[in-house]
Amino acid sequence: MLLFLSVPQPRPPGARTRAGAARAARWRRRQWLRLQQLRRLRRLLRGLRGRPGAGGRRRGRMALCGQAAGAASLPSELIVHIFSFLPAPDRLRASASCSHWRECLFYPALWPQLRVCLRVSPAEQPRLEFLMRKCGWFVRELRVEFAAENYLSGGGGPGDGGGADPGTGGEEVEAVQLSSRWLEVLRTYLELVLCVLVSIRNNRNLQKFSLFGDISVLQQQGNLSNTYLSKVDPDGKKIKQIQQLFEEILSNSRQLKWLSCGFMLEIVTPTSLSSLSNSIANTMEHLSLLDNNIPGNSTLITAVELERFVNLRSLALGFCDFTAEMARVLSESNHVPLQRLSLLAHNVSVMHKSLDSMPNDEHWKALSRRSPSLRVYIMAFDIKSDDMLKILKPSIPLERIHFDSYITCVSGAIVDLISRQYDKFLTHFILMNDVIDTSGFPDLSDNRNEDPLVLLAWRCTKLSLLAIHGYTVWAHNLIAIARLRGSNLKVLEVTEESIDFDQGELADQDVDPVHNLIEQVSLGLGQPWHAVMDIESLSVFTEPNRHFYREMQSFSEDI
């Protein structure tokens, strides 16, 4: 006779009921998964700790990258977690280890934001297409900058007309070559813009969208850009497609909080913002629309459209587009107090648009009462002194001002007015003059007892950045500025050719005036100081549009 003995097996508590049986099944499932993970980890450690003998280096490398046991066998979630601690270049290098790591490279959690700076060159197009195909459908913050090379420089490289014979014939050949190069630039620019917009047209996760196109050379020449565009896109199909894609992105957005478009040729139209739904417009926090090619009677946004943006905290527009009616809308109680306002005053816009509709001093007072923390950033391109006197209202809470001149110089009276009206707010003052003849820079202190720049440093106690080029700065005045502001003046950038010395300083044989200037300014600032020797190293001089756009971005984000 056979006797069967049943040995009771341990089981989890609560297994006698139906619900308990389900809990027991889940418990056994967890135990089994833990056991599998433990076995997997043991195989991995065994491969990593193995001591190779003959040819051990080869077997060790296979143990690290092999499919059975090694780095490639790590779970995708763990690889993505490791990648999250690496900067983008190291992340790309690590993805070259094996195909499994390369598949984990473009996991959405690794690329919440994407910032791309592109040269307008055909070589950039395949790289951009690959990147946007991988990330365009899920990226949350996208910032793209297009930088056109300076084809109008007088370089004499191959194909640049440098070997052309002097005279009328050589100038004609150079003009033809220049025209063909700009046609190629515009053609490539349109293709790159299309690539970006097509890749994100269905991205509903996009929260920040920023576009910048550095085609300032074309824009400064006015109708020349339209002439080139008519040759590149004669029927206007590409331009119309770009505008439709931009409006489609706005209409499909569900989480957009930040929209910025600066100096992008033929993308934003006066009807583009109507594509935004009311729910998105009501939650938008930043809006930036900057374009110098808009006709005189048109504007990218109206006061009626601005009424929908009740949650706007920062705004950037052309100065002529910011009207008194807009200031009234932003002062209403149903709008969140505006904290940052960036305005671009361009001579082209001032010539074609009237300054009569701009806010007066009472409008600025009402806006400041509604928004006590409001700060304003103004950039002026070649604005005449008479127009600047109309623009600079006393009640503007001006924190930053940037003058960039090619034809019109800033007068000492304007600098003195700024130091008197905005002494409580001004922190950044930039004065750039792109003159061809460097033998005689304008002197702001001419026929004055006190230098306007010294008075600016004395009155504006919050001044932290001062940059000057193309205006005469006397050495003793520069020393006085450094002593007045001391260590609070974080940045003092003055080009070497802008500094001049008194005859008495040059006549003193015992003291080197340049060495004495560097020593005294360094002592006044409390840090080593040198004059800017190479003006091309200053982006504020070489790329004023890009500098203003980036400063506007950081100015708006610093809330």
Short mmCIF file of N, CA and C in Angstrom, two decimals, residues 150 214 216-217 220 402 404 406 432 434 469 534-547:
data_model
loop_
_atom_site.label_atom_id
_atom_site.label_comp_id
_atom_site.label_asym_id
_atom_site.label_seq_id
_atom_site.Cartn_x
_atom_site.Cartn_y
_atom_site.Cartn_z
N ASN A 150 27.72 86.48 -44.03
CA ASN A 150 27.82 87.85 -44.55
C ASN A 150 28.36 87.81 -45.98
N ASP A 214 18.32 85.66 -38.99
CA ASP A 214 19.30 86.75 -39.10
C ASP A 214 19.52 87.07 -40.57
N SER A 216 19.35 90.35 -41.63
CA SER A 216 19.28 91.80 -41.45
C SER A 216 19.83 92.56 -42.65
N VAL A 217 20.82 91.98 -43.36
CA VAL A 217 21.39 92.69 -44.50
C VAL A 217 20.34 92.89 -45.58
N GLN A 220 17.72 95.56 -44.33
CA GLN A 220 18.16 96.94 -44.33
C GLN A 220 18.10 97.55 -45.72
N HIS A 402 19.37 100.47 -25.91
CA HIS A 402 20.45 100.09 -26.82
C HIS A 402 20.33 100.96 -28.07
N ASP A 404 21.90 101.78 -31.76
CA ASP A 404 22.74 101.25 -32.82
C ASP A 404 22.57 102.16 -34.03
N TYR A 406 24.05 103.84 -37.82
CA TYR A 406 24.86 103.75 -39.02
C TYR A 406 25.00 105.11 -39.68
N MET A 432 26.30 102.22 -29.68
CA MET A 432 27.10 101.72 -30.79
C MET A 432 26.92 102.61 -32.01
N ASP A 434 28.37 102.56 -35.93
CA ASP A 434 29.13 101.84 -36.96
C ASP A 434 29.59 102.83 -38.02
N HIS A 469 30.98 102.15 -28.38
CA HIS A 469 31.87 102.10 -29.54
C HIS A 469 31.41 103.18 -30.53
N ASP A 534 39.44 94.13 -30.25
CA ASP A 534 38.88 93.66 -31.52
C ASP A 534 37.37 93.88 -31.49
N ILE A 535 36.89 94.85 -32.24
CA ILE A 535 35.46 95.16 -32.25
C ILE A 535 34.64 94.00 -32.80
N GLU A 536 35.24 93.17 -33.66
CA GLU A 536 34.52 92.04 -34.23
C GLU A 536 34.18 90.98 -33.19
N SER A 537 34.82 91.04 -32.03
CA SER A 537 34.51 90.07 -30.98
C SER A 537 33.26 90.45 -30.21
N LEU A 538 32.74 91.66 -30.42
CA LEU A 538 31.53 92.09 -29.73
C LEU A 538 30.31 91.74 -30.57
N SER A 539 29.51 90.79 -30.11
CA SER A 539 28.31 90.41 -30.86
C SER A 539 27.30 91.56 -30.90
N VAL A 540 27.33 92.42 -29.88
CA VAL A 540 26.41 93.55 -29.86
C VAL A 540 26.70 94.51 -31.01
N PHE A 541 27.93 94.47 -31.54
CA PHE A 541 28.30 95.32 -32.67
C PHE A 541 28.13 94.59 -34.00
N THR A 542 28.60 93.35 -34.07
CA THR A 542 28.58 92.62 -35.33
C THR A 542 27.20 92.07 -35.66
N GLU A 543 26.42 91.69 -34.64
CA GLU A 543 25.09 91.12 -34.87
C GLU A 543 24.07 91.81 -33.96
N PRO A 544 23.71 93.05 -34.24
CA PRO A 544 22.81 93.77 -33.33
C PRO A 544 21.42 93.15 -33.23
N ASN A 545 20.91 92.64 -34.35
CA ASN A 545 19.59 92.01 -34.31
C ASN A 545 19.59 90.78 -33.40
N ARG A 546 20.59 89.94 -33.60
CA ARG A 546 20.67 88.72 -32.79
C ARG A 546 20.89 89.07 -31.31
N HIS A 547 21.73 90.06 -31.05
CA HIS A 547 21.98 90.45 -29.66
C HIS A 547 20.70 90.96 -29.01
#
